[in-house]
Amino acid sequence: MSSARVGVGSRIRAVPHLQFAEDLITGPLESSALVVLRAPRGYGKTSLLGAWLDSGHLAGDSGRRVVYLSLAPGTATATGFWRAVLGALEPEGAITGDGPPVRAALSAALSASARPLTIVLDHLHHVDTSVDAEIDAGLLELLDQHPDLNLVVATRTLRNLEVTGLMSMPTRLIGPGDLKLDRVRSETLAIALGTRLPAATIDRLVTMTDGWPALVRTTLAHGTDDEGALDRDPTVAAAFVHRVIDDFGDDRIREFLYRTCLLGSFTLDRAQGLVGHGDALGLLRPLHHAGLLHEEVPNTYSYTPAVREALERLAREHRPELVKEVHRHLLEAGAPTVDPARALHHAVLAEEWEVGLDLVERYWNRLVTQGPHALIASARAFPGQYVAASARLRVALTDLEGGVVSTLSGQEWSWPWPAVDDPDGLTLTSRADRQRRPLEQDESVALLQWAIAALFSGDLHAATYACNRARNRGLSDPGPVAALATMGLAVLHLFQGELVQGRRLLEDPVLTAFLDGEGPGPEDDRVWGEVMSNGSRQHRIAAGTAAGIVDRGVRLARAMAAVDSGSPDCARLVGELAEPVYRDLVWMLTVSVRARYATLSGDPRLVLDAANELRSALRYIAAGTLPEAILVHDLVDVLLRAGMVGVARDLDHRTGKSPLALLGRAKLAVAERNYHQAIVLCESIGSWLALWPRLALERDVVLAGAYHAVGRGQEAAELFALTVHSAQVHGLTRPFGLLPRYVFDALAGADRQAQLLWPDPRTRTTADVSDEAPAPAFTDREAQVLRALIDHGGPVAIAHHLGLSTNTAKTHVRNIYKKLGVSNRVEALRAADRLLTG
């Protein structure tokens, strides 16, 4: 930098390695009488001035003289300011003597100057605010009086000089948006500082800081060669933002910042309501002009993530009571039904623990599915006595994190279906155990409710995880909850198409013991009644009890397994499904199983009945929910099976954009012989269906058929071989019915094992079905026990009737169940009746 262009005692303190946009370095300046660089601390204003001075850019083509003056803090009077400017000019020879008073002398010197002159005033914000208006008016007057004078000023705040200059003379404004760093310049700065980060990490840094040069540089200087560097030391950014706030020198602005940073984005009206007094617009305007606040849309403002985080940290450190007050206000003003996770966040930070606990209890299902991370963070903040009293808080702390899968690897799509606050039937899961333990202390019940809510939202991983955790807890004290969780886990596996795991759970002794009355629990939970059906004695469990719920679930599960495996007795098992009393999850799955059986059987009457039942059921289902998506998908299958392609096409408006909807559209495309479209749809579904083997197999079967139709025989054969293997692993056959028989035969070829997968229960024999066993052979004692089981409700009564010990009777009952392939007394009696009647 040439000393001829710098005032005596003045120097540039440029930030090393900082780069600017090319148009800032080379753009025209000489034509502007006034150039204003206005931005907060740390935007590189002085560094840009240094770049201009070093390059000679300010001198321009006319060889202007350039004088640079860096104002020191505490310039308290107008006279002191003019004397500093006059002193900077004196070494240039513009002033020959002391002359008249300082400002008049300055004006005279400018008039006498033989060459055009540019005065650069850096740190103009250091001038005392009491003389701001006087100095700005004097500078504008000098510019108006001396046409050959140009003025360049750098300041942190909005000034009258800028506002009036824009209206009265050629003025160029360079603000925060012009000075912030983009990804390329941030990456160059990182390399210069010896920190190499991936491009994605640099992008994240620029987003967090909005390209604020000092924040970017500080973060990079304290970081290492990994992404975690961005989160390593939040105190660095907080300290910097604290100095920026001090620059305003106004406690009202400080309080405004501390209050509004807790809002996220906000309107002027909301800010005024939060501040409560004073002029919110007057406080907002300087922050907006300084680049601290951004106007996302008209009249909606927000802070950049890094600034907001720093402000929240400062508010908690310096004004904790204010933070509580603000969150209390937000809690009272907000609607928890719209965003319970945010309401819980406000309650915790306001230390309104009772309110927070009530939110957890009331909105548990939505919190665990739509805001699990927020719930975990809030639960960690609760005092110990509240955690000890709340099963849900304990579950959030000990179980929730392991079951949270918000997105799938490589997929932007996540669970699209909303959870509901109180799904029908959720409270039934607690009724069974209410007399043994208070509901609010029962973690197993909270886990079961999470499992059902997760299933409603489509998060099958979390649903299975939560149900298994509930079962593990219940096994330590077998009873209704353990049985409900075991049944629920079986239904979940079968719902997903995992028949092997589901059937294994249906044979679990927990279910057998509970339904036979061996498990502990109040007698009210095992209300039995007898009815006669088809001339044989059967037993029914009251639908509203825990045993009733388990019995319904077990029957449903066995029907699901039979339909999806194409078992010869699926007609009987589906026919034995009772009409549910409640329009709940079990009801929805019952309707779905009947529809799937109708498409499997091909019976025109059953197909028509299924279509009518599905249409009726959809009237009870909330739009945009998983139950709606499942039933609409089933209805598409039923209509296509009936040849009603046009009617199926009319359902497209209800299918949405989920993978389930894409699969339905692919099936429709095949029916319309648009095979290329079917391939595109199937290939676009992605990996989400990997959590749902039954639908994944359907997708692969449809895709293999489409490949075959368009002549991509090798791909069709390879994919079909994979589907055969998957079907054998999971025990599934029904999805192969999506193919025309001649296509299935062509792809299966002479492979006997593949041919056995064709899902026609009318032509299959028990030898073809791996899960069907030969007629069992009973010992004499087992036959006696089986006959006694007809008239006596459990092992205790049987033991008394036959003169056996209770343990011996239990052993015989378990052996009988195993040989019959059933899990409870009701099913054993049905199986025995079939054996007797042939």
PDB file of C-alpha atoms in Angstrom, residues 199-435:
ATOM      1  CA  ALA A 199     -17.899 -29.744  -0.175  1.00  0.00           C
ATOM      2  CA  ALA A 200     -21.079 -30.813   1.650  1.00  0.00           C
ATOM      3  CA  THR A 201     -19.596 -29.659   4.968  1.00  0.00           C
ATOM      4  CA  ILE A 202     -18.630 -26.304   3.466  1.00  0.00           C
ATOM      5  CA  ASP A 203     -22.183 -25.955   2.152  1.00  0.00           C
ATOM      6  CA  ARG A 204     -23.531 -26.661   5.627  1.00  0.00           C
ATOM      7  CA  LEU A 205     -21.163 -24.086   7.150  1.00  0.00           C
ATOM      8  CA  VAL A 206     -22.262 -21.406   4.662  1.00  0.00           C
ATOM      9  CA  THR A 207     -25.922 -22.201   5.392  1.00  0.00           C
ATOM     10  CA  MET A 208     -25.400 -22.090   9.158  1.00  0.00           C
ATOM     11  CA  THR A 209     -23.618 -18.735   9.058  1.00  0.00           C
ATOM     12  CA  ASP A 210     -25.247 -17.277   5.934  1.00  0.00           C
ATOM     13  CA  GLY A 211     -21.705 -16.653   4.731  1.00  0.00           C
ATOM     14  CA  TRP A 212     -20.825 -14.193   7.527  1.00  0.00           C
ATOM     15  CA  PRO A 213     -17.064 -13.957   6.877  1.00  0.00           C
ATOM     16  CA  ALA A 214     -15.893 -13.711  10.486  1.00  0.00           C
ATOM     17  CA  LEU A 215     -18.091 -16.622  11.617  1.00  0.00           C
ATOM     18  CA  VAL A 216     -16.920 -18.742   8.698  1.00  0.00           C
ATOM     19  CA  ARG A 217     -13.282 -17.915   9.340  1.00  0.00           C
ATOM     20  CA  THR A 218     -13.552 -18.407  13.121  1.00  0.00           C
ATOM     21  CA  THR A 219     -15.245 -21.782  12.697  1.00  0.00           C
ATOM     22  CA  LEU A 220     -12.656 -22.932  10.193  1.00  0.00           C
ATOM     23  CA  ALA A 221      -9.767 -21.675  12.317  1.00  0.00           C
ATOM     24  CA  HIS A 222     -11.016 -23.685  15.331  1.00  0.00           C
ATOM     25  CA  GLY A 223     -11.896 -26.765  13.288  1.00  0.00           C
ATOM     26  CA  THR A 224     -10.183 -29.860  11.970  1.00  0.00           C
ATOM     27  CA  ASP A 225     -10.515 -31.975   8.873  1.00  0.00           C
ATOM     28  CA  ASP A 226     -13.898 -33.427   9.789  1.00  0.00           C
ATOM     29  CA  GLU A 227     -17.529 -32.370   9.786  1.00  0.00           C
ATOM     30  CA  GLY A 228     -17.698 -32.375  13.569  1.00  0.00           C
ATOM     31  CA  ALA A 229     -15.545 -29.259  13.519  1.00  0.00           C
ATOM     32  CA  LEU A 230     -18.688 -27.228  12.836  1.00  0.00           C
ATOM     33  CA  ASP A 231     -20.201 -28.186  16.175  1.00  0.00           C
ATOM     34  CA  ARG A 232     -17.056 -28.293  18.290  1.00  0.00           C
ATOM     35  CA  ASP A 233     -17.105 -24.996  20.181  1.00  0.00           C
ATOM     36  CA  PRO A 234     -20.339 -22.965  20.099  1.00  0.00           C
ATOM     37  CA  THR A 235     -18.890 -20.476  22.593  1.00  0.00           C
ATOM     38  CA  VAL A 236     -16.689 -19.013  19.843  1.00  0.00           C
ATOM     39  CA  ALA A 237     -19.668 -17.874  17.792  1.00  0.00           C
ATOM     40  CA  ALA A 238     -21.505 -16.732  20.928  1.00  0.00           C
ATOM     41  CA  ALA A 239     -18.585 -14.535  21.980  1.00  0.00           C
ATOM     42  CA  PHE A 240     -18.433 -12.962  18.546  1.00  0.00           C
ATOM     43  CA  VAL A 241     -22.182 -12.287  18.403  1.00  0.00           C
ATOM     44  CA  HIS A 242     -21.954 -10.790  21.911  1.00  0.00           C
ATOM     45  CA  ARG A 243     -19.488  -8.204  20.607  1.00  0.00           C
ATOM     46  CA  VAL A 244     -21.785  -7.475  17.661  1.00  0.00           C
ATOM     47  CA  ILE A 245     -24.643  -6.758  20.077  1.00  0.00           C
ATOM     48  CA  ASP A 246     -22.400  -4.476  22.130  1.00  0.00           C
ATOM     49  CA  ASP A 247     -21.714  -2.489  18.960  1.00  0.00           C
ATOM     50  CA  PHE A 248     -25.329  -1.314  18.915  1.00  0.00           C
ATOM     51  CA  GLY A 249     -24.930   0.147  22.396  1.00  0.00           C
ATOM     52  CA  ASP A 250     -28.651  -0.168  23.055  1.00  0.00           C
ATOM     53  CA  ASP A 251     -30.078  -2.427  25.765  1.00  0.00           C
ATOM     54  CA  ARG A 252     -33.479  -2.364  24.067  1.00  0.00           C
ATOM     55  CA  ILE A 253     -31.987  -3.983  20.990  1.00  0.00           C
ATOM     56  CA  ARG A 254     -30.233  -6.544  23.171  1.00  0.00           C
ATOM     57  CA  GLU A 255     -33.521  -7.534  24.822  1.00  0.00           C
ATOM     58  CA  PHE A 256     -35.293  -7.592  21.457  1.00  0.00           C
ATOM     59  CA  LEU A 257     -32.651 -10.010  20.157  1.00  0.00           C
ATOM     60  CA  TYR A 258     -32.861 -12.246  23.218  1.00  0.00           C
ATOM     61  CA  ARG A 259     -36.648 -12.431  22.987  1.00  0.00           C
ATOM     62  CA  THR A 260     -37.129 -12.890  19.258  1.00  0.00           C
ATOM     63  CA  CYS A 261     -34.307 -15.415  18.774  1.00  0.00           C
ATOM     64  CA  LEU A 262     -36.504 -17.897  20.667  1.00  0.00           C
ATOM     65  CA  LEU A 263     -39.248 -17.623  18.047  1.00  0.00           C
ATOM     66  CA  GLY A 264     -37.571 -19.108  14.981  1.00  0.00           C
ATOM     67  CA  SER A 265     -39.260 -17.031  12.297  1.00  0.00           C
ATOM     68  CA  PHE A 266     -41.648 -14.258  13.279  1.00  0.00           C
ATOM     69  CA  THR A 267     -43.749 -11.395  11.982  1.00  0.00           C
ATOM     70  CA  LEU A 268     -43.629  -7.818  13.172  1.00  0.00           C
ATOM     71  CA  ASP A 269     -46.940  -8.259  14.997  1.00  0.00           C
ATOM     72  CA  ARG A 270     -45.677 -11.319  16.824  1.00  0.00           C
ATOM     73  CA  ALA A 271     -42.472  -9.555  17.788  1.00  0.00           C
ATOM     74  CA  GLN A 272     -44.497  -6.616  19.100  1.00  0.00           C
ATOM     75  CA  GLY A 273     -46.611  -8.981  21.185  1.00  0.00           C
ATOM     76  CA  LEU A 274     -43.512 -10.603  22.611  1.00  0.00           C
ATOM     77  CA  VAL A 275     -41.686  -7.352  23.366  1.00  0.00           C
ATOM     78  CA  GLY A 276     -44.852  -5.952  24.929  1.00  0.00           C
ATOM     79  CA  HIS A 277     -43.762  -2.339  24.956  1.00  0.00           C
ATOM     80  CA  GLY A 278     -41.828   0.094  22.803  1.00  0.00           C
ATOM     81  CA  ASP A 279     -41.559   0.274  19.028  1.00  0.00           C
ATOM     82  CA  ALA A 280     -40.776  -3.203  17.682  1.00  0.00           C
ATOM     83  CA  LEU A 281     -40.355  -1.818  14.157  1.00  0.00           C
ATOM     84  CA  GLY A 282     -37.834   0.723  15.369  1.00  0.00           C
ATOM     85  CA  LEU A 283     -35.831  -2.074  16.987  1.00  0.00           C
ATOM     86  CA  LEU A 284     -36.193  -4.452  14.071  1.00  0.00           C
ATOM     87  CA  ARG A 285     -35.105  -2.017  11.358  1.00  0.00           C
ATOM     88  CA  PRO A 286     -31.436  -1.570  12.391  1.00  0.00           C
ATOM     89  CA  LEU A 287     -31.058  -5.324  12.876  1.00  0.00           C
ATOM     90  CA  HIS A 288     -32.460  -5.947   9.425  1.00  0.00           C
ATOM     91  CA  HIS A 289     -30.230  -3.344   7.800  1.00  0.00           C
ATOM     92  CA  ALA A 290     -27.228  -4.771   9.641  1.00  0.00           C
ATOM     93  CA  GLY A 291     -27.877  -8.202   8.150  1.00  0.00           C
ATOM     94  CA  LEU A 292     -28.594  -9.892  11.481  1.00  0.00           C
ATOM     95  CA  LEU A 293     -32.227 -10.456  10.512  1.00  0.00           C
ATOM     96  CA  HIS A 294     -33.414 -11.805   7.179  1.00  0.00           C
ATOM     97  CA  GLU A 295     -36.800 -11.208   5.627  1.00  0.00           C
ATOM     98  CA  GLU A 296     -37.692 -14.623   4.192  1.00  0.00           C
ATOM     99  CA  VAL A 297     -41.042 -13.472   2.824  1.00  0.00           C
ATOM    100  CA  PRO A 298     -42.639 -10.045   3.239  1.00  0.00           C
ATOM    101  CA  ASN A 299     -43.044  -9.258   6.962  1.00  0.00           C
ATOM    102  CA  THR A 300     -41.543 -12.580   8.123  1.00  0.00           C
ATOM    103  CA  TYR A 301     -38.092 -12.434   9.708  1.00  0.00           C
ATOM    104  CA  SER A 302     -35.552 -14.957  10.963  1.00  0.00           C
ATOM    105  CA  TYR A 303     -31.953 -15.292  12.136  1.00  0.00           C
ATOM    106  CA  THR A 304     -29.362 -17.498  10.492  1.00  0.00           C
ATOM    107  CA  PRO A 305     -28.872 -20.792  12.375  1.00  0.00           C
ATOM    108  CA  ALA A 306     -25.466 -19.867  13.807  1.00  0.00           C
ATOM    109  CA  VAL A 307     -26.621 -16.418  14.945  1.00  0.00           C
ATOM    110  CA  ARG A 308     -29.797 -17.788  16.460  1.00  0.00           C
ATOM    111  CA  GLU A 309     -27.896 -20.505  18.333  1.00  0.00           C
ATOM    112  CA  ALA A 310     -25.441 -17.917  19.660  1.00  0.00           C
ATOM    113  CA  LEU A 311     -28.234 -15.563  20.730  1.00  0.00           C
ATOM    114  CA  GLU A 312     -30.069 -18.372  22.537  1.00  0.00           C
ATOM    115  CA  ARG A 313     -26.872 -19.289  24.347  1.00  0.00           C
ATOM    116  CA  LEU A 314     -26.263 -15.686  25.387  1.00  0.00           C
ATOM    117  CA  ALA A 315     -29.851 -15.284  26.548  1.00  0.00           C
ATOM    118  CA  ARG A 316     -29.613 -18.402  28.719  1.00  0.00           C
ATOM    119  CA  GLU A 317     -26.327 -17.228  30.234  1.00  0.00           C
ATOM    120  CA  HIS A 318     -27.178 -13.575  30.845  1.00  0.00           C
ATOM    121  CA  ARG A 319     -30.995 -13.446  31.109  1.00  0.00           C
ATOM    122  CA  PRO A 320     -32.302 -16.872  32.244  1.00  0.00           C
ATOM    123  CA  GLU A 321     -35.481 -15.428  33.732  1.00  0.00           C
ATOM    124  CA  LEU A 322     -36.251 -13.630  30.487  1.00  0.00           C
ATOM    125  CA  VAL A 323     -35.864 -16.951  28.626  1.00  0.00           C
ATOM    126  CA  LYS A 324     -38.389 -18.610  30.954  1.00  0.00           C
ATOM    127  CA  GLU A 325     -40.767 -15.681  30.562  1.00  0.00           C
ATOM    128  CA  VAL A 326     -40.603 -15.850  26.766  1.00  0.00           C
ATOM    129  CA  HIS A 327     -41.140 -19.602  26.631  1.00  0.00           C
ATOM    130  CA  ARG A 328     -44.036 -19.281  29.061  1.00  0.00           C
ATOM    131  CA  HIS A 329     -45.570 -16.684  26.765  1.00  0.00           C
ATOM    132  CA  LEU A 330     -45.039 -18.891  23.707  1.00  0.00           C
ATOM    133  CA  LEU A 331     -46.513 -21.877  25.518  1.00  0.00           C
ATOM    134  CA  GLU A 332     -49.648 -19.918  26.401  1.00  0.00           C
ATOM    135  CA  ALA A 333     -49.965 -18.365  22.943  1.00  0.00           C
ATOM    136  CA  GLY A 334     -49.329 -21.560  20.966  1.00  0.00           C
ATOM    137  CA  ALA A 335     -51.659 -24.388  20.013  1.00  0.00           C
ATOM    138  CA  PRO A 336     -50.250 -27.744  21.172  1.00  0.00           C
ATOM    139  CA  THR A 337     -52.597 -29.620  18.861  1.00  0.00           C
ATOM    140  CA  VAL A 338     -50.744 -28.088  15.896  1.00  0.00           C
ATOM    141  CA  ASP A 339     -47.207 -28.811  17.087  1.00  0.00           C
ATOM    142  CA  PRO A 340     -47.022 -30.683  20.403  1.00  0.00           C
ATOM    143  CA  ALA A 341     -43.241 -31.100  20.127  1.00  0.00           C
ATOM    144  CA  ARG A 342     -42.745 -27.324  20.053  1.00  0.00           C
ATOM    145  CA  ALA A 343     -45.226 -26.849  22.881  1.00  0.00           C
ATOM    146  CA  LEU A 344     -43.285 -29.396  24.950  1.00  0.00           C
ATOM    147  CA  HIS A 345     -40.031 -27.590  24.119  1.00  0.00           C
ATOM    148  CA  HIS A 346     -41.492 -24.309  25.424  1.00  0.00           C
ATOM    149  CA  ALA A 347     -42.845 -25.991  28.562  1.00  0.00           C
ATOM    150  CA  VAL A 348     -39.461 -27.504  29.401  1.00  0.00           C
ATOM    151  CA  LEU A 349     -37.528 -24.271  28.858  1.00  0.00           C
ATOM    152  CA  ALA A 350     -40.118 -22.399  30.913  1.00  0.00           C
ATOM    153  CA  GLU A 351     -39.671 -25.086  33.594  1.00  0.00           C
ATOM    154  CA  GLU A 352     -43.417 -25.685  33.574  1.00  0.00           C
ATOM    155  CA  TRP A 353     -42.948 -29.359  34.395  1.00  0.00           C
ATOM    156  CA  GLU A 354     -46.569 -30.237  35.128  1.00  0.00           C
ATOM    157  CA  VAL A 355     -47.678 -28.725  31.838  1.00  0.00           C
ATOM    158  CA  GLY A 356     -44.906 -30.559  30.017  1.00  0.00           C
ATOM    159  CA  LEU A 357     -45.860 -33.866  31.607  1.00  0.00           C
ATOM    160  CA  ASP A 358     -49.471 -33.340  30.588  1.00  0.00           C
ATOM    161  CA  LEU A 359     -48.362 -32.697  26.982  1.00  0.00           C
ATOM    162  CA  VAL A 360     -46.362 -35.942  26.987  1.00  0.00           C
ATOM    163  CA  GLU A 361     -49.387 -37.880  28.261  1.00  0.00           C
ATOM    164  CA  ARG A 362     -51.885 -36.260  25.872  1.00  0.00           C
ATOM    165  CA  TYR A 363     -49.811 -36.226  22.708  1.00  0.00           C
ATOM    166  CA  TRP A 364     -47.626 -39.299  23.223  1.00  0.00           C
ATOM    167  CA  ASN A 365     -48.551 -40.902  19.905  1.00  0.00           C
ATOM    168  CA  ARG A 366     -47.667 -37.837  17.839  1.00  0.00           C
ATOM    169  CA  LEU A 367     -44.532 -37.060  19.818  1.00  0.00           C
ATOM    170  CA  VAL A 368     -43.023 -40.537  19.401  1.00  0.00           C
ATOM    171  CA  THR A 369     -43.741 -40.596  15.663  1.00  0.00           C
ATOM    172  CA  GLN A 370     -43.407 -36.985  14.502  1.00  0.00           C
ATOM    173  CA  GLY A 371     -41.051 -35.450  17.064  1.00  0.00           C
ATOM    174  CA  PRO A 372     -39.036 -38.266  18.667  1.00  0.00           C
ATOM    175  CA  HIS A 373     -35.761 -36.347  18.876  1.00  0.00           C
ATOM    176  CA  ALA A 374     -37.511 -33.352  20.444  1.00  0.00           C
ATOM    177  CA  LEU A 375     -39.206 -35.695  22.911  1.00  0.00           C
ATOM    178  CA  ILE A 376     -35.895 -37.291  23.889  1.00  0.00           C
ATOM    179  CA  ALA A 377     -34.246 -33.896  24.384  1.00  0.00           C
ATOM    180  CA  SER A 378     -37.185 -32.664  26.475  1.00  0.00           C
ATOM    181  CA  ALA A 379     -37.292 -35.839  28.581  1.00  0.00           C
ATOM    182  CA  ARG A 380     -33.616 -35.360  29.473  1.00  0.00           C
ATOM    183  CA  ALA A 381     -34.437 -31.944  30.925  1.00  0.00           C
ATOM    184  CA  PHE A 382     -37.159 -33.141  33.326  1.00  0.00           C
ATOM    185  CA  PRO A 383     -36.230 -33.363  37.021  1.00  0.00           C
ATOM    186  CA  GLY A 384     -35.808 -36.873  38.381  1.00  0.00           C
ATOM    187  CA  GLN A 385     -39.051 -36.955  40.376  1.00  0.00           C
ATOM    188  CA  TYR A 386     -41.101 -36.393  37.224  1.00  0.00           C
ATOM    189  CA  VAL A 387     -39.231 -39.094  35.324  1.00  0.00           C
ATOM    190  CA  ALA A 388     -39.817 -41.519  38.182  1.00  0.00           C
ATOM    191  CA  ALA A 389     -43.563 -40.815  38.050  1.00  0.00           C
ATOM    192  CA  SER A 390     -44.002 -41.050  34.269  1.00  0.00           C
ATOM    193  CA  ALA A 391     -43.702 -44.287  32.313  1.00  0.00           C
ATOM    194  CA  ARG A 392     -43.642 -42.328  29.058  1.00  0.00           C
ATOM    195  CA  LEU A 393     -40.700 -40.183  30.116  1.00  0.00           C
ATOM    196  CA  ARG A 394     -38.815 -43.312  31.148  1.00  0.00           C
ATOM    197  CA  VAL A 395     -39.563 -44.940  27.797  1.00  0.00           C
ATOM    198  CA  ALA A 396     -38.417 -41.777  26.001  1.00  0.00           C
ATOM    199  CA  LEU A 397     -35.118 -41.903  27.897  1.00  0.00           C
ATOM    200  CA  THR A 398     -34.437 -45.654  27.780  1.00  0.00           C
ATOM    201  CA  ASP A 399     -36.123 -46.961  24.632  1.00  0.00           C
ATOM    202  CA  LEU A 400     -37.025 -44.266  22.147  1.00  0.00           C
ATOM    203  CA  GLU A 401     -33.676 -43.466  20.591  1.00  0.00           C
ATOM    204  CA  GLY A 402     -33.036 -47.075  19.544  1.00  0.00           C
ATOM    205  CA  GLY A 403     -36.321 -47.241  17.669  1.00  0.00           C
ATOM    206  CA  VAL A 404     -36.079 -43.970  15.758  1.00  0.00           C
ATOM    207  CA  VAL A 405     -35.415 -44.304  12.038  1.00  0.00           C
ATOM    208  CA  SER A 406     -36.428 -40.960  10.554  1.00  0.00           C
ATOM    209  CA  THR A 407     -35.276 -41.656   6.995  1.00  0.00           C
ATOM    210  CA  LEU A 408     -33.777 -44.461   5.010  1.00  0.00           C
ATOM    211  CA  SER A 409     -30.243 -44.398   3.663  1.00  0.00           C
ATOM    212  CA  GLY A 410     -30.127 -42.559   0.369  1.00  0.00           C
ATOM    213  CA  GLN A 411     -33.808 -41.642   0.514  1.00  0.00           C
ATOM    214  CA  GLU A 412     -35.276 -38.177   1.020  1.00  0.00           C
ATOM    215  CA  TRP A 413     -38.724 -39.688   1.595  1.00  0.00           C
ATOM    216  CA  SER A 414     -39.755 -40.606   5.122  1.00  0.00           C
ATOM    217  CA  TRP A 415     -42.933 -41.715   6.888  1.00  0.00           C
ATOM    218  CA  PRO A 416     -45.705 -39.795   5.105  1.00  0.00           C
ATOM    219  CA  TRP A 417     -48.689 -40.792   7.209  1.00  0.00           C
ATOM    220  CA  PRO A 418     -49.709 -38.777  10.248  1.00  0.00           C
ATOM    221  CA  ALA A 419     -49.995 -40.299  13.682  1.00  0.00           C
ATOM    222  CA  VAL A 420     -53.232 -39.797  15.558  1.00  0.00           C
ATOM    223  CA  ASP A 421     -53.598 -38.567  19.112  1.00  0.00           C
ATOM    224  CA  ASP A 422     -55.926 -41.355  20.249  1.00  0.00           C
ATOM    225  CA  PRO A 423     -56.393 -44.155  17.704  1.00  0.00           C
ATOM    226  CA  ASP A 424     -59.482 -46.269  18.346  1.00  0.00           C
ATOM    227  CA  GLY A 425     -58.557 -49.182  20.510  1.00  0.00           C
ATOM    228  CA  LEU A 426     -55.346 -47.750  21.949  1.00  0.00           C
ATOM    229  CA  THR A 427     -56.914 -47.388  25.365  1.00  0.00           C
ATOM    230  CA  LEU A 428     -57.952 -51.027  25.264  1.00  0.00           C
ATOM    231  CA  THR A 429     -54.311 -52.016  25.522  1.00  0.00           C
ATOM    232  CA  SER A 430     -54.224 -50.527  28.993  1.00  0.00           C
ATOM    233  CA  ARG A 431     -57.543 -51.779  30.345  1.00  0.00           C
ATOM    234  CA  ALA A 432     -56.219 -55.258  31.025  1.00  0.00           C
ATOM    235  CA  ASP A 433     -53.469 -54.143  33.336  1.00  0.00           C
ATOM    236  CA  ARG A 434     -55.146 -51.236  35.055  1.00  0.00           C
ATOM    237  CA  GLN A 435     -56.030 -53.135  38.205  1.00  0.00           C
TER     238      GLN A 435
END
